[in-house]
Short mmCIF file of C-alpha atoms in Angstrom, two decimals:
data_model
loop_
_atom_site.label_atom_id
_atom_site.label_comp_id
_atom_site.label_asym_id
_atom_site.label_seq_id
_atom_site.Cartn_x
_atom_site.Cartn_y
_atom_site.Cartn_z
CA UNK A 1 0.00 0.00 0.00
CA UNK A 2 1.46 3.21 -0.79
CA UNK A 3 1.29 6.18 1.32
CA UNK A 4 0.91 9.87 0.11
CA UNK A 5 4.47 10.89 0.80
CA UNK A 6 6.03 7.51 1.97
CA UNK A 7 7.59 5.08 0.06
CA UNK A 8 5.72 2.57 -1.97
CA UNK A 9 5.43 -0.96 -1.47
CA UNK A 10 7.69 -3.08 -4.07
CA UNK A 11 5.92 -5.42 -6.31
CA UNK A 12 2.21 -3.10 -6.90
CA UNK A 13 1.72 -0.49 -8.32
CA UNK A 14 -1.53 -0.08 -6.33
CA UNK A 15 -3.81 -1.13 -9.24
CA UNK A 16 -4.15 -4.38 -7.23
CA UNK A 17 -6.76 -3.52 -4.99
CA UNK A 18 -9.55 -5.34 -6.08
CA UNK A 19 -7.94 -8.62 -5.51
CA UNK A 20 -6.66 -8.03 -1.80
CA UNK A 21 -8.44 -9.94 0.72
CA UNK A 22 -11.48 -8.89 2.40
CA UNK A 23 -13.32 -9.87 5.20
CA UNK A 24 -16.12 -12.74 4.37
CA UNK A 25 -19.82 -10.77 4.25
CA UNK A 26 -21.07 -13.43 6.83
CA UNK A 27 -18.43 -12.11 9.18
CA UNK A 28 -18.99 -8.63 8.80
CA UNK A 29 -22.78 -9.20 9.04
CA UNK A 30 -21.77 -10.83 12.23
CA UNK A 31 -19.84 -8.37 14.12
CA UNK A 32 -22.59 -5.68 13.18
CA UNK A 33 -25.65 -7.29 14.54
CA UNK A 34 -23.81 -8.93 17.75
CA UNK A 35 -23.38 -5.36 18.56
CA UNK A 36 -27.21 -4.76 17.83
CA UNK A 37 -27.80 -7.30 19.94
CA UNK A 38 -26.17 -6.12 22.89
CA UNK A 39 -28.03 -3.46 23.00
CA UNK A 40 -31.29 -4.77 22.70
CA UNK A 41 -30.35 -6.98 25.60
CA UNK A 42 -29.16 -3.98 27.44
CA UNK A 43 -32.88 -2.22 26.50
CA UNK A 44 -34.33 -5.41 27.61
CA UNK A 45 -32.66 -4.73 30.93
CA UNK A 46 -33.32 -1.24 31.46
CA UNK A 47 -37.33 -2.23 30.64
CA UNK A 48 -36.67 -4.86 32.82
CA UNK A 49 -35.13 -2.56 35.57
CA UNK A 50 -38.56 -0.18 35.42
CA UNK A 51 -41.15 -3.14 35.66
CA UNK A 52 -39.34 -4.36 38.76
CA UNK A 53 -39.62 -0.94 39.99
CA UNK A 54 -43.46 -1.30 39.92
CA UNK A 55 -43.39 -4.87 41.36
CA UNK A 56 -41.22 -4.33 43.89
CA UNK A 57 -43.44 -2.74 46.85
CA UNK A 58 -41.53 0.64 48.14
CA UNK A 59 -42.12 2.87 51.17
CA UNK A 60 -43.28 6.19 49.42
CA UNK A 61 -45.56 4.60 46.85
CA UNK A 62 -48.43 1.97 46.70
CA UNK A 63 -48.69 -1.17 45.52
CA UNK A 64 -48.52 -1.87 41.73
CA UNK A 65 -51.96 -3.15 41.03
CA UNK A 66 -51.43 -6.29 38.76
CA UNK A 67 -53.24 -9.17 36.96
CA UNK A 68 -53.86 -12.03 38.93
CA UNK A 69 -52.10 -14.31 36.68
CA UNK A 70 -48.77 -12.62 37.14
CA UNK A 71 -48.08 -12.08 33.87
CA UNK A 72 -45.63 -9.20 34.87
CA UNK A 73 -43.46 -11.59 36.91
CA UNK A 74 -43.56 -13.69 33.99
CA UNK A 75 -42.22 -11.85 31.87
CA UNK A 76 -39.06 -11.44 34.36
CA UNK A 77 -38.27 -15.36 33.48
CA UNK A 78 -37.46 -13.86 30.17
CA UNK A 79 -34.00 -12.49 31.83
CA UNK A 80 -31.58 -15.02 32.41
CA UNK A 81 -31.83 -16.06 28.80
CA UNK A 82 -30.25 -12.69 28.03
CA UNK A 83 -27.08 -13.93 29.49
CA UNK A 84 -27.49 -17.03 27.45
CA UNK A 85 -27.96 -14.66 24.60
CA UNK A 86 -24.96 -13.02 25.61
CA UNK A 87 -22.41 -16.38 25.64
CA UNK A 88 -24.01 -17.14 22.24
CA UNK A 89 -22.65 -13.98 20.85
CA UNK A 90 -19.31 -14.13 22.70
CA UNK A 91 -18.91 -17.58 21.26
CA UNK A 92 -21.22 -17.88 17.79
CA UNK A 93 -23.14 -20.62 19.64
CA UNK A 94 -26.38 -21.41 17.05
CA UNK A 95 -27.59 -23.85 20.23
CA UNK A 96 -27.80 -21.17 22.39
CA UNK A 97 -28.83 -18.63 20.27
CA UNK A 98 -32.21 -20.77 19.29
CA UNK A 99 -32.82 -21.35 23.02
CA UNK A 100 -32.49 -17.33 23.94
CA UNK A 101 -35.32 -17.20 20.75
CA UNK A 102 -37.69 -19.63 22.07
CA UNK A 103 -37.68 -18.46 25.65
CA UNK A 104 -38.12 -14.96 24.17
CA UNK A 105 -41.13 -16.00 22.39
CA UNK A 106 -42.38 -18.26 25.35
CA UNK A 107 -41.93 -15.76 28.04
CA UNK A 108 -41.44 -12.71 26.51
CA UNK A 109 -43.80 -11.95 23.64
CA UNK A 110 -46.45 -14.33 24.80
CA UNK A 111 -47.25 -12.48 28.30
CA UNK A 112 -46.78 -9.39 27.02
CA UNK A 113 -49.74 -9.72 23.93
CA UNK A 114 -51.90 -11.58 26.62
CA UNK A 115 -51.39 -8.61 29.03
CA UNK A 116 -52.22 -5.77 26.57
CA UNK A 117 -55.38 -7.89 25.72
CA UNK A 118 -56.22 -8.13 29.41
CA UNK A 119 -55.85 -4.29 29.55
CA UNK A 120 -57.14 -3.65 25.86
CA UNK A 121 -60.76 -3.02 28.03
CA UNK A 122 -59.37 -0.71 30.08
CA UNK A 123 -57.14 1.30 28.07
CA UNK A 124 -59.57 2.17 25.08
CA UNK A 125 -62.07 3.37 27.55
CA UNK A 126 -59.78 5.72 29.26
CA UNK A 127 -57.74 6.32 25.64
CA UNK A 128 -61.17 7.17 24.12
CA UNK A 129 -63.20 8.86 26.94
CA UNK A 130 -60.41 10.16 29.56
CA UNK A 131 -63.11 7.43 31.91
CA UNK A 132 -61.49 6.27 34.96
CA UNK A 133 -64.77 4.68 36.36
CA UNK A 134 -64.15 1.58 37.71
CA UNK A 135 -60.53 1.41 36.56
CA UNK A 136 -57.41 0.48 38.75
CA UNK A 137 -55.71 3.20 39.37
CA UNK A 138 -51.64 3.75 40.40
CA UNK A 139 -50.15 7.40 41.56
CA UNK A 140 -53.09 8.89 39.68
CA UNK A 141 -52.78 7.27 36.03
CA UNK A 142 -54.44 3.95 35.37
CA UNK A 143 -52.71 1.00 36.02
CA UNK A 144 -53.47 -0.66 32.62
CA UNK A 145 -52.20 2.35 30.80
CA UNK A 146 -48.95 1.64 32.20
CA UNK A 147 -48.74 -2.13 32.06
CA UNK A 148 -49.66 -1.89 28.85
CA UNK A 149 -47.20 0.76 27.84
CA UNK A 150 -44.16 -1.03 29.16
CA UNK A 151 -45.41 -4.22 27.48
CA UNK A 152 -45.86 -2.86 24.09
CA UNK A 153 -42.11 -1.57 24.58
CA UNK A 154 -41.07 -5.10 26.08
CA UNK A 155 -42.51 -6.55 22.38
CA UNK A 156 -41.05 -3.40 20.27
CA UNK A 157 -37.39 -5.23 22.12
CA UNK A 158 -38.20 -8.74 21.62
CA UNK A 159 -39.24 -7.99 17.91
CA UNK A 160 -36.02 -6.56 17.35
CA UNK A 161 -34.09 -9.69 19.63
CA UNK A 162 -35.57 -11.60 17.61
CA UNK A 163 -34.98 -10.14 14.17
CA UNK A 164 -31.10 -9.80 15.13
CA UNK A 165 -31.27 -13.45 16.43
CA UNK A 166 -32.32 -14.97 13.15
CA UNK A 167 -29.56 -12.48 11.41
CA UNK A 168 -27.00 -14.00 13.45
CA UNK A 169 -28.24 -17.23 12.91
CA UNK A 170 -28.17 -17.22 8.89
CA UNK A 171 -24.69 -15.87 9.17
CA UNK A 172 -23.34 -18.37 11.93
CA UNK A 173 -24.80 -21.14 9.49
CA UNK A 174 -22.13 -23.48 7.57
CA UNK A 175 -21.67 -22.13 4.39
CA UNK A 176 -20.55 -25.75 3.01
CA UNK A 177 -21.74 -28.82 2.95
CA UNK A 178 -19.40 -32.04 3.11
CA UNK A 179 -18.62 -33.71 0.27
CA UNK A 180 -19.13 -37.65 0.16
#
């Protein structure tokens, strides 16, 4: 390679460049989207950081009215596969990586979609009327506004988990099959 006022490398001219080697596309397409997925999995955490907020009972504030099928704890299962996400990544694991996807779909997606349509009631009445008759109600905003809020966010993350998952699945796949 020849700099602008250094002395150029024997043997090229520098009309050689388009048969240098470059890095492989699946390579490339894997460094970029293992760094998309780390921060998706750090969103996930920070979303995961405010709903334990609201679980968690505190001195100041009142309980965090919730469904009675716990669908908010639920959802909280959905963490330690981050960390599984995370040695898949470190390690271009495709194992790993399909179990962080299933348990994402399983315990992520799933209770969130069932939650919003527990609150769907709730929120288009107050969404369409301002109504908080017979609504639960949490530091003076209604309680289903907010679930359902931080679960539409929780699926906006998974979606994009997910999306990144399968990326870095096509690219971790063998390019070559053996020959027999």
């Amino acid at each position: 390679m020849a700099s602008r006022s250094g002395k150029m490398v024997e043997g090229t001219d520098g009309t050689d460049h388009l048969f240098r080697e470059r890095v492989a596309s699946q390579y490339a397409v894997s460094a970029k989207n293992k760094s998309m997925l780390k921060l998706f999995l750090f969103a996930h955490w920070l979303v995961a950081g405010a709903q334990m907020l609201l679980l968690l009972p505190f001195l100041p504030f009142p309980q965090f009215p919730t469904s009675d099928l716990y669908l908010e704890h639920a959802w909280l299962a959905s963490l330690p596969f981050t960390i599984i996400a995370m040695m898949a990544c470190n390690k271009s694991k495709t194992g790993q990586m399909n179990v962080f996807r299933y348990a994402i779909i399983f315990l992520g997606v799933l209770p969130s979609l069932v939650l919003i349509g527990m609150h769907a009631p709730d929120c288009i009445q107050y969404l369409s009327g301002g109504s908080t008759k017979d609504l639960s109600m949490w530091q003076g905003y209604p309680s289903a506004i907010i679930s359902s809020g931080l679960s539409i966010i929780n699926i906006l993350i998974h979606v994009g988990e997910l999306k990144v998952a399968a990326t870095l699945l096509e690219a971790w796949a063998p390019r070559h099959k053996k020959r027999t």
